[in-house]
Amino acid sequence: MSNSLDRKRILLVHPLGYRKEAAGKDISRMANIMPPLGMATIAAYLERRGIAADIIDCYARPAEADRLIVEYLRSFRPGYIGFSCTTSSFLDGARLAGLAKSALPGIRTVFGGVHVSARREQALADYPMVDFVVMGEGEQTLTELIEADSSEPAGIEGVIYRDNAGTVINNGYRQARLELDELPFPAYEKLAGYPAAYMLPIFNYPKAPNTSCISSRGCPYACSYCDRSVFRRSFRYNSAGYLYEHLQYLKDRFHIRHINFYDDQFTFNRQRVEEFCRKMIDHPLRMTFNCAVRAEHIDYELLRLMRRAGCWMISLGIETGDEDLLAQHRQNANLAMLAEKIRLIKKAGIRTKGLLMMGLPGESEKSIQKSMDYVFSLPIDDFNLAKFTPFPGSPIYEKIHELGEFEEDWEKMDCMSFQFVPKGMTRERLEELFIRFYKTHYMRPKVLLGYAAMLWKSPDSWRRFAWNFFDFVKFARSNKRLGDDDE
Ligand code: SF4
């Protein structure tokens, strides 16, 4: 066999965000495993340009990922290996890049995703196993990088690299953006075990098989805690026609029955959503869907239409029930308007999920109590309470050390632990209040009845819940991810 590498081939790797040895027992994985959609879109785009691309998703297959990667490198000898990393998965990506370089000398490593898009030059300066960083959207940049096949890709927008003298060069962000309707559908078939290997959060869907899907990029708002280093402040979207065809494809090829739109702002362009809903009503696919919205971009008429088109659940960012605190972190902080919109969603016959955060800079016992009072006064079916985490690309990151105590341990920065403690609070107290928030929610009779109704509204959720019952109870009692027991 020739020793040369196949320079028109790349292995794309989605590294794990949590300790590999504990991941099999990790509660967040049991509850929710999302397909790496960005990576699957890049793979489809590269293949269309004649570059072979395969994917190994360590998140879906934690126990065997290292072995699979090394076997692939030795069998196919790709010229490139690409990693898409969040902050919590970056160090695992760096470790795997080192592993790839020892298993296959000469391979070039490329890093993309939110963490390196925020860290930029620093990611290369601090990590010698990183050969290239792709800032922002990856499709065109990665294609041009592989086609040029140069160690010094001067002039390729979106790339950061080291020149032969070792100086880090940043070619700057790519100016022209892709037209999203020109993208192929993600290469779902390259995700081993898709769709069964992936799952939406329990009680967040009526039917299986189901999947997530992205139909827009970017968000024009500027919340203090939100990292928009990849898609930045533009908002681009697939047309209603493309979207309908995408769903039809998922149904025909993978028998998908429910979609979770993972867009930041599904309803930002009202006309597109109306058109999409009318297609779903006039030519039914017998599929349901969830989406996330900002309260400013929904009204009763649109909600009714969405319901008729199959909308099952809407998630809505609340963040905190303390209006003064909210005003410090996002535009248009109006809790009365939010409450009104939540009531409209319910009135339209759609389930509602509130997205909240605990531990924002400025948080206090009083603001947490206000959040509980606010949330429990609303007809919310479900909520997710994240532990605030200051990510490197978020506006608040710059001055975070002035606002409290921040332990910047990247591997733990996945919103499942309090890495930041706001002034006036302690980590222990935050943990206690976090548990109290959830317990109070689950002990309300109305909420318990709602979950009981899921027996017929989402039987598959109950099957999963029963299967993992003891692990969920253990987590609820201790608030520890199961892997933490081993520490
Ligand atoms: S939190 Fe939501 S609304 Fe705010 S900037 Fe991020 S995506 Fe936009």
mmCIF file of N, CA, C and O in Angstrom, residues 34-38 40-41 184-186 188 194 200 210-217 238-239 242-251 256 258-266 272 276 287-292:
data_model
loop_
_atom_site.group_PDB
_atom_site.id
_atom_site.type_symbol
_atom_site.label_atom_id
_atom_site.label_comp_id
_atom_site.label_asym_id
_atom_site.label_seq_id
_atom_site.Cartn_x
_atom_site.Cartn_y
_atom_site.Cartn_z
ATOM 1 N N MET A 34 -28.181 14.967 20.213
ATOM 2 C CA MET A 34 -28.548 15.681 18.992
ATOM 3 C C MET A 34 -27.559 15.363 17.867
ATOM 4 O O MET A 34 -26.355 15.345 18.105
ATOM 5 N N PRO A 35 -28.037 15.118 16.657
ATOM 6 C CA PRO A 35 -27.096 14.848 15.565
ATOM 7 C C PRO A 35 -26.263 16.093 15.252
ATOM 8 O O PRO A 35 -26.769 17.208 15.343
ATOM 9 N N PRO A 36 -24.994 15.920 14.886
ATOM 10 C CA PRO A 36 -24.164 17.078 14.527
ATOM 11 C C PRO A 36 -24.539 17.587 13.133
ATOM 12 O O PRO A 36 -23.922 17.230 12.126
ATOM 13 N N LEU A 37 -25.564 18.413 13.085
ATOM 14 C CA LEU A 37 -26.156 18.807 11.799
ATOM 15 C C LEU A 37 -25.218 19.671 10.962
ATOM 16 O O LEU A 37 -25.169 19.541 9.734
ATOM 17 N N GLY A 38 -24.480 20.564 11.623
ATOM 18 C CA GLY A 38 -23.556 21.426 10.893
ATOM 19 C C GLY A 38 -22.524 20.594 10.159
ATOM 20 O O GLY A 38 -22.219 20.807 8.975
ATOM 21 N N ALA A 40 -22.821 17.451 9.285
ATOM 22 C CA ALA A 40 -23.459 16.650 8.224
ATOM 23 C C ALA A 40 -23.710 17.514 6.980
ATOM 24 O O ALA A 40 -23.646 17.024 5.850
ATOM 25 N N THR A 41 -23.986 18.796 7.173
ATOM 26 C CA THR A 41 -24.170 19.689 6.021
ATOM 27 C C THR A 41 -22.829 19.908 5.316
ATOM 28 O O THR A 41 -22.741 19.878 4.080
ATOM 29 N N PRO A 184 -26.891 21.451 -0.064
ATOM 30 C CA PRO A 184 -27.570 20.139 -0.095
ATOM 31 C C PRO A 184 -28.133 19.827 1.296
ATOM 32 O O PRO A 184 -27.717 20.441 2.283
ATOM 33 N N PHE A 185 -29.049 18.899 1.385
ATOM 34 C CA PHE A 185 -29.519 18.472 2.707
ATOM 35 C C PHE A 185 -28.330 17.833 3.445
ATOM 36 O O PHE A 185 -27.437 17.256 2.808
ATOM 37 N N PRO A 186 -28.306 17.912 4.764
ATOM 38 C CA PRO A 186 -27.201 17.288 5.500
ATOM 39 C C PRO A 186 -27.066 15.805 5.146
ATOM 40 O O PRO A 186 -28.060 15.140 4.853
ATOM 41 N N TYR A 188 -27.214 12.955 6.384
ATOM 42 C CA TYR A 188 -27.656 12.192 7.573
ATOM 43 C C TYR A 188 -27.169 10.753 7.521
ATOM 44 O O TYR A 188 -26.884 10.134 8.535
ATOM 45 N N TYR A 194 -28.181 6.656 12.525
ATOM 46 C CA TYR A 194 -29.217 7.689 12.388
ATOM 47 C C TYR A 194 -30.496 7.067 11.823
ATOM 48 O O TYR A 194 -30.401 6.255 10.911
ATOM 49 N N LEU A 200 -34.396 13.238 21.054
ATOM 50 C CA LEU A 200 -34.781 14.539 21.616
ATOM 51 C C LEU A 200 -35.012 14.367 23.113
ATOM 52 O O LEU A 200 -35.206 13.255 23.602
ATOM 53 N N ASN A 210 -37.687 10.604 15.462
ATOM 54 C CA ASN A 210 -37.729 12.060 15.330
ATOM 55 C C ASN A 210 -36.304 12.565 15.149
ATOM 56 O O ASN A 210 -35.348 11.816 15.314
ATOM 57 N N THR A 211 -36.183 13.834 14.824
ATOM 58 C CA THR A 211 -34.838 14.379 14.619
ATOM 59 C C THR A 211 -34.846 15.897 14.757
ATOM 60 O O THR A 211 -35.917 16.512 14.792
ATOM 61 N N SER A 212 -33.669 16.477 14.807
ATOM 62 C CA SER A 212 -33.552 17.933 14.750
ATOM 63 C C SER A 212 -33.215 18.347 13.328
ATOM 64 O O SER A 212 -32.710 17.542 12.538
ATOM 65 N N CYS A 213 -33.473 19.604 13.039
ATOM 66 C CA CYS A 213 -33.279 20.111 11.685
ATOM 67 C C CYS A 213 -33.027 21.618 11.812
ATOM 68 O O CYS A 213 -33.586 22.253 12.713
ATOM 69 N N ILE A 214 -32.184 22.175 10.972
ATOM 70 C CA ILE A 214 -31.917 23.617 11.058
ATOM 71 C C ILE A 214 -32.383 24.274 9.762
ATOM 72 O O ILE A 214 -32.052 23.795 8.674
ATOM 73 N N SER A 215 -33.140 25.357 9.859
ATOM 74 C CA SER A 215 -33.665 25.993 8.653
ATOM 75 C C SER A 215 -33.270 27.461 8.544
ATOM 76 O O SER A 215 -33.756 28.170 7.664
ATOM 77 N N SER A 216 -32.421 27.946 9.447
ATOM 78 C CA SER A 216 -31.948 29.333 9.330
ATOM 79 C C SER A 216 -30.617 29.452 10.062
ATOM 80 O O SER A 216 -30.230 28.560 10.811
ATOM 81 N N ARG A 217 -29.935 30.548 9.827
ATOM 82 C CA ARG A 217 -28.666 30.785 10.515
ATOM 83 C C ARG A 217 -28.634 32.212 11.024
ATOM 84 O O ARG A 217 -29.023 33.138 10.321
ATOM 85 N N ASN A 238 -33.781 29.225 4.992
ATOM 86 C CA ASN A 238 -34.264 28.450 3.851
ATOM 87 C C ASN A 238 -35.677 28.896 3.514
ATOM 88 O O ASN A 238 -36.454 29.194 4.421
ATOM 89 N N SER A 239 -35.981 28.864 2.231
ATOM 90 C CA SER A 239 -37.336 29.221 1.820
ATOM 91 C C SER A 239 -38.319 28.151 2.302
ATOM 92 O O SER A 239 -37.915 27.024 2.643
ATOM 93 N N TYR A 242 -38.035 24.941 0.173
ATOM 94 C CA TYR A 242 -36.875 24.105 0.517
ATOM 95 C C TYR A 242 -37.155 23.329 1.803
ATOM 96 O O TYR A 242 -36.883 22.134 1.914
ATOM 97 N N LEU A 243 -37.723 24.052 2.741
ATOM 98 C CA LEU A 243 -38.002 23.457 4.044
ATOM 99 C C LEU A 243 -38.985 22.287 3.924
ATOM 100 O O LEU A 243 -38.781 21.217 4.515
ATOM 101 N N TYR A 244 -40.021 22.501 3.147
ATOM 102 C CA TYR A 244 -41.024 21.452 2.957
ATOM 103 C C TYR A 244 -40.372 20.219 2.305
ATOM 104 O O TYR A 244 -40.586 19.089 2.726
ATOM 105 N N GLU A 245 -39.541 20.480 1.300
ATOM 106 C CA GLU A 245 -38.864 19.353 0.612
ATOM 107 C C GLU A 245 -37.916 18.626 1.563
ATOM 108 O O GLU A 245 -37.770 17.405 1.502
ATOM 109 N N HIS A 246 -37.282 19.386 2.436
ATOM 110 C CA HIS A 246 -36.370 18.783 3.411
ATOM 111 C C HIS A 246 -37.137 17.815 4.328
ATOM 112 O O HIS A 246 -36.714 16.684 4.579
ATOM 113 N N LEU A 247 -38.284 18.256 4.782
ATOM 114 C CA LEU A 247 -39.092 17.400 5.660
ATOM 115 C C LEU A 247 -39.595 16.160 4.918
ATOM 116 O O LEU A 247 -39.612 15.053 5.461
ATOM 117 N N GLN A 248 -39.984 16.402 3.676
ATOM 118 C CA GLN A 248 -40.465 15.281 2.861
ATOM 119 C C GLN A 248 -39.345 14.234 2.693
ATOM 120 O O GLN A 248 -39.573 13.025 2.804
ATOM 121 N N TYR A 249 -38.124 14.739 2.468
ATOM 122 C CA TYR A 249 -36.962 13.852 2.323
ATOM 123 C C TYR A 249 -36.741 13.056 3.618
ATOM 124 O O TYR A 249 -36.521 11.832 3.593
ATOM 125 N N LEU A 250 -36.806 13.745 4.761
ATOM 126 C CA LEU A 250 -36.591 13.065 6.044
ATOM 127 C C LEU A 250 -37.655 11.994 6.279
ATOM 128 O O LEU A 250 -37.395 10.933 6.834
ATOM 129 N N LYS A 251 -38.844 12.299 5.827
ATOM 130 C CA LYS A 251 -39.924 11.334 6.015
ATOM 131 C C LYS A 251 -39.736 10.122 5.088
ATOM 132 O O LYS A 251 -39.806 8.974 5.517
ATOM 133 N N ILE A 256 -38.989 9.736 9.426
ATOM 134 C CA ILE A 256 -39.091 10.674 10.549
ATOM 135 C C ILE A 256 -40.551 11.142 10.688
ATOM 136 O O ILE A 256 -41.211 11.464 9.700
ATOM 137 N N HIS A 258 -41.427 13.357 13.514
ATOM 138 C CA HIS A 258 -41.478 14.616 14.262
ATOM 139 C C HIS A 258 -40.131 15.334 14.126
ATOM 140 O O HIS A 258 -39.079 14.706 14.190
ATOM 141 N N ILE A 259 -40.197 16.667 13.948
ATOM 142 C CA ILE A 259 -38.987 17.469 13.744
ATOM 143 C C ILE A 259 -38.845 18.479 14.868
ATOM 144 O O ILE A 259 -39.825 19.127 15.261
ATOM 145 N N ASN A 260 -37.632 18.649 15.338
ATOM 146 C CA ASN A 260 -37.341 19.743 16.249
ATOM 147 C C ASN A 260 -36.499 20.764 15.482
ATOM 148 O O ASN A 260 -35.339 20.509 15.164
ATOM 149 N N PHE A 261 -37.092 21.920 15.156
ATOM 150 C CA PHE A 261 -36.313 22.949 14.457
ATOM 151 C C PHE A 261 -35.358 23.580 15.464
ATOM 152 O O PHE A 261 -35.788 24.161 16.460
ATOM 153 N N TYR A 262 -34.081 23.464 15.163
ATOM 154 C CA TYR A 262 -33.065 23.922 16.106
ATOM 155 C C TYR A 262 -32.659 25.373 15.811
ATOM 156 O O TYR A 262 -31.623 25.834 16.244
ATOM 157 N N ASP A 263 -33.465 26.090 15.073
ATOM 158 C CA ASP A 263 -33.161 27.494 14.739
ATOM 159 C C ASP A 263 -33.262 28.355 15.998
ATOM 160 O O ASP A 263 -34.098 28.102 16.860
ATOM 161 N N ASP A 264 -32.454 29.417 16.036
ATOM 162 C CA ASP A 264 -32.567 30.364 17.156
ATOM 163 C C ASP A 264 -33.886 31.117 17.082
ATOM 164 O O ASP A 264 -34.471 31.469 18.104
ATOM 165 N N GLN A 265 -34.313 31.410 15.867
ATOM 166 C CA GLN A 265 -35.471 32.302 15.659
ATOM 167 C C GLN A 265 -36.340 31.755 14.534
ATOM 168 O O GLN A 265 -36.319 32.305 13.438
ATOM 169 N N PHE A 266 -37.086 30.709 14.798
ATOM 170 C CA PHE A 266 -37.815 30.065 13.704
ATOM 171 C C PHE A 266 -38.807 31.011 13.023
ATOM 172 O O PHE A 266 -38.998 30.976 11.810
ATOM 173 N N ARG A 272 -42.295 33.593 5.603
ATOM 174 C CA ARG A 272 -41.753 32.255 5.335
ATOM 175 C C ARG A 272 -42.503 31.198 6.157
ATOM 176 O O ARG A 272 -42.871 30.139 5.649
ATOM 177 N N PHE A 276 -44.744 28.122 4.771
ATOM 178 C CA PHE A 276 -44.395 26.738 5.150
ATOM 179 C C PHE A 276 -45.612 26.041 5.761
ATOM 180 O O PHE A 276 -45.945 24.900 5.418
ATOM 181 N N MET A 287 -46.501 14.902 9.784
ATOM 182 C CA MET A 287 -45.383 15.106 10.700
ATOM 183 C C MET A 287 -45.738 16.252 11.637
ATOM 184 O O MET A 287 -46.487 17.152 11.260
ATOM 185 N N THR A 288 -45.186 16.222 12.831
ATOM 186 C CA THR A 288 -45.358 17.337 13.765
ATOM 187 C C THR A 288 -44.002 18.017 13.932
ATOM 188 O O THR A 288 -42.970 17.485 13.517
ATOM 189 N N PHE A 289 -44.011 19.205 14.562
ATOM 190 C CA PHE A 289 -42.726 19.884 14.757
ATOM 191 C C PHE A 289 -42.730 20.753 16.011
ATOM 192 O O PHE A 289 -43.771 21.181 16.494
ATOM 193 N N ASN A 290 -41.524 20.975 16.529
ATOM 194 C CA ASN A 290 -41.267 21.931 17.619
ATOM 195 C C ASN A 290 -40.401 23.046 17.052
ATOM 196 O O ASN A 290 -39.663 22.822 16.088
ATOM 197 N N CYS A 291 -40.434 24.192 17.690
ATOM 198 C CA CYS A 291 -39.509 25.251 17.307
ATOM 199 C C CYS A 291 -39.267 26.180 18.486
ATOM 200 O O CYS A 291 -39.981 26.103 19.494
ATOM 201 N N ALA A 292 -38.250 27.027 18.350
ATOM 202 C CA ALA A 292 -37.962 28.034 19.379
ATOM 203 C C ALA A 292 -38.229 29.404 18.783
ATOM 204 O O ALA A 292 -37.924 29.647 17.614
#
